[in-house]
Coordinates of C-alpha atoms and ligand atoms in Angstrom, one line a residue:
M205 CA 106.0 106.5 86.2
P206 CA 104.1 104.6 88.9
V207 CA 100.4 104.2 88.6
S208 CA 98.7 105.0 91.8
P209 CA 95.2 103.7 92.2
A210 CA 92.4 106.2 92.3
I211 CA 91.1 105.8 95.8
E212 CA 87.8 107.1 97.0
F213 CA 85.8 106.6 100.2
V214 CA 82.1 105.8 99.9
S215 CA 79.3 104.7 102.1
F216 CA 78.2 101.0 102.3
A217 CA 75.0 101.9 100.6
D218 CA 77.0 103.0 97.5
V219 CA 78.2 99.5 97.0
A220 CA 75.3 97.5 95.4
A221 CA 75.1 93.8 94.9
T222 CA 74.6 94.7 91.3
G223 CA 78.3 95.4 90.9
P224 CA 80.0 96.6 87.7
A225 CA 79.9 93.1 86.1
A226 CA 76.1 92.9 86.5
R227 CA 75.8 96.3 85.0
G228 CA 77.8 95.1 82.0
E229 CA 80.6 97.6 82.7
E230 CA 83.9 97.0 80.9
G231 CA 87.1 95.8 82.7
A232 CA 87.4 93.2 85.4
S233 CA 85.9 94.0 88.7
A234 CA 86.5 92.7 92.2
L235 CA 84.8 92.9 95.6
V236 CA 87.0 92.8 98.7
V237 CA 85.5 91.8 102.0
F238 CA 86.9 90.7 105.4
A239 CA 86.3 87.7 107.5
G240 CA 87.0 87.1 111.2
E241 CA 87.2 83.8 113.1
N242 CA 85.3 81.0 111.4
L243 CA 84.2 83.1 108.5
A244 CA 82.5 85.8 110.5
F245 CA 81.4 88.6 108.3
G246 CA 80.4 92.1 109.4
A247 CA 76.7 93.2 109.2
Q248 CA 77.1 95.3 106.0
T249 CA 79.1 92.5 104.3
Q250 CA 76.5 89.9 105.3
R251 CA 73.7 92.1 103.9
L252 CA 75.4 92.3 100.5
I253 CA 76.6 88.7 100.2
A254 CA 73.7 87.0 101.9
P255 CA 72.1 85.5 98.7
T256 CA 75.4 83.9 97.7
A257 CA 76.5 82.9 101.2
P258 CA 76.2 79.2 100.7
A259 CA 78.4 79.3 97.7
I260 CA 81.0 81.3 99.5
E261 CA 81.0 79.0 102.5
R262 CA 81.4 76.0 100.2
A263 CA 84.4 77.7 98.5
A264 CA 85.9 78.5 101.9
R265 CA 85.6 74.9 103.0
A266 CA 87.1 73.6 99.8
A267 CA 90.1 76.0 100.3
K268 CA 90.3 75.4 104.1
F269 CA 89.9 79.1 104.5
K270 CA 88.8 80.1 108.1
G271 CA 89.5 83.8 108.2
K272 CA 93.0 83.6 109.8
A273 CA 94.9 86.9 109.5
G274 CA 97.3 86.8 106.6
S275 CA 95.2 84.2 104.7
A276 CA 92.9 85.1 101.8
L277 CA 90.2 83.4 99.7
D278 CA 90.2 84.6 96.1
I279 CA 87.4 83.2 94.0
L280 CA 85.2 83.8 91.0
A281 CA 82.3 85.7 92.5
P282 CA 79.2 83.4 92.9
H283 CA 76.4 83.9 90.5
G284 CA 74.2 86.6 91.8
L285 CA 77.0 88.9 93.0
G286 CA 77.6 91.4 90.2
W287 CA 81.4 91.3 90.5
D288 CA 83.9 89.2 88.6
R289 CA 85.9 88.2 91.6
L290 CA 85.4 88.0 95.3
I291 CA 88.4 88.4 97.6
V292 CA 87.9 87.5 101.3
L293 CA 90.8 88.7 103.5
G294 CA 91.2 87.0 106.8
V295 CA 91.6 89.2 109.9
A296 CA 91.1 86.8 112.8
P297 CA 94.1 87.0 115.1
K298 CA 96.3 83.9 114.9
K299 CA 96.5 83.7 118.6
D300 CA 94.7 85.6 121.3
D301 CA 97.8 87.5 122.2
S302 CA 99.1 88.2 118.7
D303 CA 99.6 91.8 117.4
P304 CA 96.6 93.7 116.2
V305 CA 95.9 93.9 112.5
D306 CA 98.3 96.3 110.7
F307 CA 95.9 98.0 108.3
A308 CA 98.6 99.4 106.0
N309 CA 99.9 95.8 105.5
L310 CA 96.3 94.6 105.0
G311 CA 95.8 97.2 102.3
G312 CA 99.0 96.1 100.6
Q313 CA 98.0 92.5 100.8
A314 CA 94.7 93.4 99.2
M315 CA 96.3 95.4 96.4
G316 CA 98.7 92.5 95.8
K317 CA 95.7 90.3 94.9
L318 CA 94.1 92.9 92.5
S319 CA 96.3 92.7 89.5
G320 CA 94.1 92.8 86.4
A321 CA 91.1 94.2 88.2
A322 CA 90.1 97.6 87.0
R323 CA 87.3 98.4 89.3
V324 CA 87.4 97.3 92.9
A325 CA 85.1 97.9 95.9
V326 CA 86.2 97.2 99.5
L327 CA 83.6 96.7 102.2
F328 CA 85.7 97.9 105.1
E329 CA 84.5 95.9 108.0
P330 CA 87.8 94.4 109.0
Q331 CA 86.8 93.4 112.6
G332 CA 83.8 91.5 111.4
T333 CA 81.7 94.3 112.9
A334 CA 80.0 97.4 111.5
G335 CA 82.4 100.3 111.3
N336 CA 82.0 102.8 114.2
G337 CA 83.1 106.2 113.0
A338 CA 86.3 108.0 113.7
A339 CA 88.2 105.0 115.2
D340 CA 87.7 103.1 111.9
A341 CA 88.5 106.1 109.7
G342 CA 92.2 105.9 110.6
A343 CA 92.2 102.2 109.9
A344 CA 90.5 102.7 106.5
A345 CA 93.0 105.5 105.7
D346 CA 95.9 103.2 106.7
F347 CA 94.4 100.5 104.4
A348 CA 94.3 103.0 101.5
L349 CA 97.9 104.0 102.2
G350 CA 99.1 100.4 102.2
A351 CA 97.3 99.8 98.9
A352 CA 98.9 102.8 97.3
L353 CA 102.4 101.8 98.5
R354 CA 101.9 98.3 97.2
A355 CA 100.7 99.6 93.8
Y356 CA 104.0 101.4 93.1
K357 CA 105.9 100.2 90.1
F358 CA 109.0 101.5 88.4
D359 CA 108.7 100.7 84.7
L360 CA 109.9 103.9 83.1
Y361 CA 112.5 102.1 81.1
R362 CA 110.5 99.1 79.9
T363 CA 109.4 99.4 76.3
K364 CA 107.7 96.0 76.2
K365 CA 105.4 94.7 78.9
K366 CA 106.0 91.1 79.8
D367 CA 102.4 89.9 80.3
D368 CA 99.0 91.2 81.4
S369 CA 99.9 91.5 85.0
D370 CA 102.8 93.7 84.0
K371 CA 100.5 96.2 82.3
D372 CA 99.4 99.4 83.9
T373 CA 96.0 98.7 85.2
A374 CA 94.2 101.8 86.2
V375 CA 92.7 100.4 89.4
S376 CA 89.9 102.4 90.9
L377 CA 89.4 101.6 94.5
A378 CA 86.2 102.5 96.3
I379 CA 86.5 101.8 100.0
A380 CA 83.1 101.6 101.7
V381 CA 83.1 102.8 105.3
A382 CA 80.6 103.9 108.0
D383 CA 81.7 107.5 107.8
P384 CA 83.3 108.4 104.4
A385 CA 83.9 112.1 105.4
A386 CA 85.9 111.0 108.4
A387 CA 87.9 108.5 106.3
R388 CA 88.6 111.2 103.8
A389 CA 89.8 113.5 106.5
A390 CA 92.1 110.8 107.9
H391 CA 93.4 110.0 104.5
G392 CA 94.4 113.6 103.6
P393 CA 97.5 113.8 105.9
R394 CA 98.6 110.3 104.6
A395 CA 98.7 111.3 100.9
G396 CA 101.8 113.5 101.3
P397 CA 103.9 110.8 103.0
A398 CA 102.7 108.2 100.4
D399 CA 103.8 110.4 97.6
G400 CA 107.1 111.1 99.5
V401 CA 107.8 107.4 99.6
A402 CA 107.1 107.0 95.9
L403 CA 109.4 109.9 95.2
A404 CA 112.2 108.4 97.3
R405 CA 111.7 105.0 95.5
N406 CA 111.9 106.7 92.1
L407 CA 115.1 108.4 93.0
V408 CA 116.7 105.1 94.2
N409 CA 115.5 103.1 91.2
E410 CA 116.7 105.6 88.6
P411 CA 119.9 104.5 86.8
P412 CA 123.1 106.3 87.5
N413 CA 123.6 107.6 84.0
V414 CA 120.4 109.5 84.4
L415 CA 120.5 110.5 88.1
Y416 CA 124.0 112.1 88.7
P417 CA 124.5 114.8 91.2
E418 CA 123.4 117.8 89.1
E419 CA 120.2 116.0 88.0
F420 CA 119.5 114.8 91.5
A421 CA 119.7 118.5 92.6
N422 CA 117.2 119.4 89.8
R423 CA 114.8 116.8 91.1
A424 CA 115.1 118.2 94.6
K425 CA 114.5 121.7 93.2
E426 CA 111.0 120.6 92.2
L427 CA 110.0 120.7 95.8
E428 CA 109.8 124.4 95.4
K429 CA 106.3 123.8 93.9
L430 CA 105.2 122.7 97.4
G431 CA 106.6 125.7 99.1
V432 CA 110.0 124.3 100.1
S433 CA 112.9 126.7 99.6
V434 CA 115.8 124.9 97.8
E435 CA 119.3 126.1 97.7
I436 CA 122.0 124.4 95.6
L437 CA 125.7 124.7 96.4
D438 CA 128.0 124.1 93.4
K439 CA 131.7 123.3 93.4
K440 CA 132.7 126.9 93.7
A441 CA 130.4 127.5 96.7
M442 CA 131.6 124.3 98.4
T443 CA 135.3 125.2 97.7
D444 CA 134.8 128.6 99.4
L445 CA 133.2 126.9 102.4
G446 CA 136.2 124.6 102.7
M447 CA 134.3 121.3 102.1
G448 CA 137.5 119.4 101.3
A449 CA 136.2 116.0 102.5
L450 CA 133.1 116.0 100.2
L451 CA 134.9 117.5 97.3
G452 CA 137.7 114.9 97.5
V453 CA 135.3 112.1 97.0
G454 CA 133.8 113.7 93.9
Q455 CA 137.1 114.8 92.3
G456 CA 137.5 111.7 90.1
S457 CA 134.1 112.2 88.4
I458 CA 133.3 114.2 85.3
R459 CA 130.0 114.9 87.1
E460 CA 130.3 117.8 89.5
S461 CA 129.3 117.4 93.2
R462 CA 126.4 119.3 94.7
V463 CA 125.0 120.0 98.1
V464 CA 121.3 120.8 98.3
I465 CA 119.6 122.5 101.3
M466 CA 115.9 122.2 101.5
R467 CA 113.9 124.3 104.0
W468 CA 110.3 123.9 105.1
N469 CA 109.0 126.5 107.5
G470 CA 105.7 125.2 108.7
A471 CA 105.9 126.2 112.4
A472 CA 104.0 129.3 113.6
G473 CA 107.2 131.1 114.6
P474 CA 111.0 131.2 114.1
D475 CA 111.3 127.9 115.9
Q476 CA 114.7 126.1 115.9
P477 CA 114.6 123.7 113.0
V478 CA 114.9 119.9 113.0
A479 CA 117.4 118.7 110.5
F480 CA 117.8 115.6 108.2
V481 CA 121.0 114.9 106.3
G482 CA 121.4 112.3 103.6
K483 CA 124.3 110.5 101.9
G484 CA 123.8 111.0 98.2
V485 CA 126.5 109.0 96.4
C486 CA 124.9 108.7 93.0
F487 CA 127.2 105.9 92.1
D488 CA 129.9 104.3 94.3
T489 CA 132.5 102.4 92.3
G490 CA 134.7 102.5 95.4
G491 CA 137.1 104.9 93.6
I492 CA 140.7 103.9 93.4
S493 CA 140.0 101.2 96.1
I494 CA 137.6 99.8 93.5
K495 CA 134.9 97.4 94.3
P496 CA 134.6 93.9 92.7
A497 CA 132.3 93.8 89.7
A498 CA 129.7 91.5 91.2
S499 CA 126.6 93.5 92.1
M500 CA 128.4 96.8 91.6
E501 CA 125.2 98.0 89.7
D502 CA 123.5 98.1 93.1
M503 CA 125.7 101.0 94.0
K504 CA 123.3 103.3 92.0
G505 CA 121.3 103.1 95.2
D506 CA 124.1 104.5 97.3
M507 CA 122.0 107.7 97.4
A508 CA 119.1 106.1 99.3
G509 CA 119.7 108.4 102.3
A510 CA 119.5 111.5 100.2
A511 CA 116.4 110.1 98.4
C512 CA 114.8 109.6 101.8
V513 CA 115.5 113.2 102.8
V514 CA 113.9 114.5 99.6
G515 CA 110.9 112.2 100.0
L516 CA 110.6 113.3 103.6
M517 CA 110.7 117.0 102.8
H518 CA 108.0 116.3 100.2
A519 CA 105.9 114.6 102.8
L520 CA 106.3 117.4 105.4
A521 CA 105.5 120.1 102.9
A522 CA 102.6 118.2 101.2
R523 CA 100.8 117.7 104.6
K524 CA 101.8 121.2 105.7
A525 CA 103.5 119.9 108.8
K526 CA 103.7 122.5 111.6
V527 CA 107.5 122.3 112.0
N528 CA 110.5 124.0 110.7
A529 CA 112.7 121.4 109.0
I530 CA 116.0 121.4 107.1
G531 CA 116.8 118.7 104.6
A532 CA 120.5 118.6 103.5
I533 CA 122.0 116.2 101.0
G534 CA 125.6 115.7 99.8
L535 CA 125.6 114.5 96.2
V536 CA 128.7 113.0 94.6
E537 CA 129.9 110.3 92.3
N538 CA 132.8 108.1 93.5
M539 CA 134.9 107.2 90.4
P540 CA 138.4 105.9 89.7
D541 CA 140.2 108.3 87.5
G542 CA 143.5 110.2 86.9
A543 CA 142.1 113.0 89.0
A544 CA 140.6 110.7 91.7
Q545 CA 141.6 110.8 95.3
R546 CA 144.3 108.3 96.4
P547 CA 144.7 106.2 99.5
G548 CA 147.2 108.1 101.5
D549 CA 145.8 111.5 100.6
I550 CA 145.0 113.9 103.4
V551 CA 142.0 116.2 103.1
R552 CA 140.8 119.1 105.2
S553 CA 137.1 119.0 106.1
M554 CA 135.0 122.2 106.6
S555 CA 135.3 121.7 110.4
G556 CA 139.1 122.2 110.1
Q557 CA 139.8 118.6 111.1
T558 CA 142.1 116.6 108.7
I559 CA 141.5 113.1 107.4
E560 CA 143.9 110.6 106.0
I561 CA 142.2 108.5 103.3
I562 CA 143.0 104.9 103.8
N563 CA 140.3 103.4 101.6
T564 CA 138.5 105.5 98.9
D565 CA 135.5 103.2 99.2
A566 CA 134.8 104.6 102.7
E567 CA 133.5 107.7 101.0
G568 CA 130.0 108.2 102.6
R569 CA 131.4 109.4 105.9
L570 CA 133.6 111.9 104.1
V571 CA 130.5 113.4 102.3
L572 CA 128.4 113.4 105.5
A573 CA 131.2 115.0 107.6
D574 CA 131.0 118.2 105.7
V575 CA 127.2 118.3 105.3
L576 CA 126.6 117.5 109.0
W577 CA 129.1 120.3 110.0
Y578 CA 127.6 122.8 107.6
V579 CA 124.0 122.2 108.9
Q580 CA 125.0 122.3 112.6
D581 CA 127.1 125.4 112.1
K582 CA 124.6 127.3 110.0
Y583 CA 121.2 126.3 111.4
K584 CA 121.8 125.3 115.0
P585 CA 119.1 122.6 114.7
K586 CA 117.2 121.0 117.6
F587 CA 118.6 117.7 116.4
M588 CA 120.2 116.1 113.3
V589 CA 119.3 112.7 111.9
D590 CA 121.4 111.4 109.1
L591 CA 120.6 108.5 106.8
A592 CA 123.2 106.7 104.8
T593 CA 123.8 103.4 103.0
L594 CA 127.1 103.6 104.9
T595 CA 128.5 100.1 105.5
G596 CA 128.2 96.5 104.3
A597 CA 129.0 95.7 107.9
I598 CA 125.5 96.8 109.1
M599 CA 124.0 94.0 107.0
V600 CA 126.3 91.5 108.6
A601 CA 125.1 92.7 112.0
L602 CA 121.4 93.3 111.5
G603 CA 120.4 91.8 108.1
Q604 CA 117.8 93.7 106.2
E605 CA 115.0 94.0 108.8
Y606 CA 116.4 96.7 111.0
A607 CA 118.4 99.8 110.2
G608 CA 121.3 100.5 112.5
L609 CA 120.8 103.4 114.9
F610 CA 123.7 105.3 116.5
S611 CA 123.1 108.3 118.7
N612 CA 124.5 110.6 121.3
N613 CA 121.0 111.1 122.7
D614 CA 118.7 108.7 124.5
E615 CA 115.5 110.7 124.1
L616 CA 116.0 111.0 120.3
S617 CA 116.8 107.3 120.1
E618 CA 113.7 106.3 122.0
R619 CA 111.6 108.5 119.8
L620 CA 113.0 106.9 116.7
K621 CA 112.5 103.5 118.1
K622 CA 108.8 104.2 118.8
A623 CA 108.3 105.8 115.4
G624 CA 109.9 102.6 113.9
E625 CA 107.5 100.3 115.8
A626 CA 104.5 102.4 114.6
T627 CA 105.5 102.5 110.9
G628 CA 107.2 99.1 110.6
E629 CA 110.5 100.9 109.6
K630 CA 112.4 99.5 112.6
V631 CA 115.7 100.6 114.0
W632 CA 118.1 98.8 116.4
R633 CA 120.5 100.8 118.6
M634 CA 124.2 100.1 118.3
P635 CA 127.0 101.3 120.6
L636 CA 129.3 104.3 120.4
S637 CA 132.2 104.7 122.8
A638 CA 135.7 106.1 123.2
A639 CA 137.2 102.6 122.8
Y640 CA 135.9 102.4 119.2
D641 CA 136.7 106.0 118.6
K642 CA 140.4 105.5 119.0
M643 CA 140.3 102.9 116.2
I644 CA 140.2 105.8 113.7
D645 CA 143.1 107.8 115.0
S646 CA 145.7 108.4 112.3
K647 CA 149.5 108.5 112.2
F648 CA 149.5 111.4 109.9
A649 CA 146.2 113.4 110.3
D650 CA 143.5 114.0 112.9
M651 CA 141.7 110.8 111.9
K652 CA 141.6 108.2 109.2
N653 CA 138.6 107.2 107.2
T654 CA 138.5 103.5 108.1
G655 CA 138.9 101.6 111.4
G656 CA 139.9 98.2 110.3
R657 CA 137.9 95.0 109.8
Y658 CA 136.0 94.7 113.1
G659 CA 133.0 96.8 114.0
G660 CA 132.9 98.5 110.7
S661 CA 129.5 100.2 111.1
I662 CA 130.5 101.4 114.6
T663 CA 133.8 103.0 113.5
A664 CA 132.0 104.6 110.6
A665 CA 129.5 106.1 113.1
Q666 CA 132.4 107.2 115.4
F667 CA 133.8 109.0 112.4
L668 CA 130.6 110.9 111.9
Q669 CA 130.4 111.8 115.6
R670 CA 133.6 113.7 115.3
Y671 CA 131.6 116.2 113.2
V672 CA 128.8 116.6 115.7
E673 CA 129.3 118.9 118.7
K674 CA 126.6 119.3 121.3
T675 CA 123.6 118.8 119.0
P676 CA 121.4 115.7 119.6
W677 CA 122.2 113.5 116.7
A678 CA 121.2 110.1 115.3
H679 CA 122.8 108.2 112.5
L680 CA 120.8 105.6 110.6
D681 CA 122.8 103.1 108.6
I682 CA 120.3 102.0 105.9
A683 CA 122.6 99.9 103.7
G684 CA 120.4 96.9 104.4
T685 CA 116.9 98.5 104.3
G686 CA 117.2 101.3 101.7
M687 CA 117.5 99.0 98.7
G688 CA 117.3 95.4 97.7
S689 CA 115.5 94.5 101.0
P690 CA 113.0 91.6 100.9
S691 CA 109.7 92.7 99.4
S692 CA 106.8 93.0 101.7
D693 CA 103.0 93.6 101.7
I694 CA 103.5 97.3 101.1
N695 CA 106.8 97.3 99.1
Q696 CA 107.7 95.4 96.0
S697 CA 110.2 98.0 94.8
W698 CA 114.0 97.6 94.8
G699 CA 114.4 101.1 96.1
S700 CA 112.2 100.9 99.2
G701 CA 111.8 104.5 100.2
W702 CA 112.8 103.4 103.7
G703 CA 112.8 106.1 106.3
V704 CA 110.2 108.5 104.8
R705 CA 107.4 107.2 107.0
L706 CA 109.6 106.7 110.0
L707 CA 110.8 110.3 110.0
D708 CA 107.5 111.8 109.1
R709 CA 106.1 109.9 112.1
L710 CA 109.0 111.1 114.3
V711 CA 108.2 114.7 113.5
K712 CA 104.4 114.2 113.7
D713 CA 104.5 112.6 117.2
N714 CA 107.1 114.8 118.8
Y715 CA 107.9 118.1 117.1
E716 CA 104.7 119.6 115.8
G717 CA 102.7 122.2 117.8
Ligands
BES996 N1 128.1 102.3 99.9 C1 129.0 101.4 100.5 C2 128.2 100.5 101.6 C3 127.2 99.5 101.0 C4 127.6 98.3 100.6 C5 125.9 99.9 100.9 C6 126.7 97.4 100.1 C7 125.0 99.0 100.4 C8 125.4 97.7 100.0 C9 130.0 102.2 101.3 O1 130.5 103.3 100.6 C10 131.2 101.3 101.4 O2 131.8 101.0 100.4 N2 131.6 100.9 102.6 C11 132.7 100.0 102.8 C12 133.5 100.6 103.9 C13 134.9 100.0 104.1 C14 135.7 100.3 102.9 C15 135.5 100.5 105.3 C16 132.2 98.6 103.1 O3 131.1 98.5 103.8 O4 132.8 97.7 102.7
MN997 MN1 131.9 103.0 99.2
ZN998 ZN1 129.1 104.2 99.4

């Protein structure tokens, strides 16, 4: 399982020039400091590195390091500084009008340079000034969060380590700040979301022979330890509810389908819940409309929406969010088989609407149709947000930077957009309209499950909208962002855990207290 660094907040006085190396302690050590424009150091940093300043300046000149944001100087610590390595992170804005430093990214950047270092101290003076209390506490906590997210590794199934940098190094990170107590207080509410992201990443990275619907449900059940109530619907329960759309997808698999309902009641009263719904296709072969072999292994990640919902519920419960929240996931395996669903089949969804199956590979919308309906009908939520690795078409439209956002509600869309900007998990709104809706009318049933070649993500969203009544609803197509997206300062994992921080932030900024 991933090794998360042991992070503690200390005062500047606790970091002595006689670092671990000078004390002869075992394991490689590193000191991380920040530099602004033209190698400007903060007062505390200056105090500590003063005796070795000329050597550092010389190294900086040689490396043409001037303190620009995004750049770093990584050197053998000069003689006299009791650390093995000195890492100077640049924080000077590139241009006067450029964005302020993102401290989570900065923490990730730092962690990325620390492989092999067992003991690390960070002098947290990122502006080149002495820290000034509460305002810096949040930044330090963000830095710690970014470091933890960057440190994530999934090597459960490796029996041999490639090289030293691949080995689990138990990094202990002491972050020196002006007010350690304030930093600790700011860090507390970030720990739950960080663990939630790691949990979501684990679920996405797990292989499909291990993580099939029943096992996925077992993993979700573990949230009970945090006070989440978890209900699992088996095939019999779903048959009785009339979930013919979801069950049709799973009928070709020897692994039974499941729906899991997670409930977190953190609000003071019986407040209407907010609801999150996830696509959990544990493996998507395409079914009878089978996919080509190339990259089919990636379809183990077709449950990234469900993984996000589980990670989010973990985050909300762990930080005791003052909100009532429902997380609901539809778990199936889409396989070709004698018992599998055929193109041409007509199924009846829980809503009563019938669906003609044109392509068995357009299965996510079938799963979501029944889960969305169930949640709306049973819990009457304030809003529903669903997440799904729904269409390849969303990657054609948006690449892997933004998730597609489709919604019947401007306020919810705006809030998601803001939460996206704050967390870096960005969403881009796409259209919905009657003209697209008629592309999924069917000759034989109420609708068909594909709308043709054009606007594939939009017709998929139109399909979902037919299962949403008056409830404010947003659909996030995360096919491009949930897995295999380019690695970043804070994510090097194939399964990104995308959406956990976005939705945690959505709740925190708009629906608590
Ligand atoms: N799970 C796929 C979408 C997907 C593709 C996610 C690649 C991530 C990477 C989904 O079930 C699917 O197969 N969609 C089809 C829909 C089509 C048959 C209408 C697609 O996008 O091709
Ligand atoms: Mn599919
Ligand atoms: Zn799929």
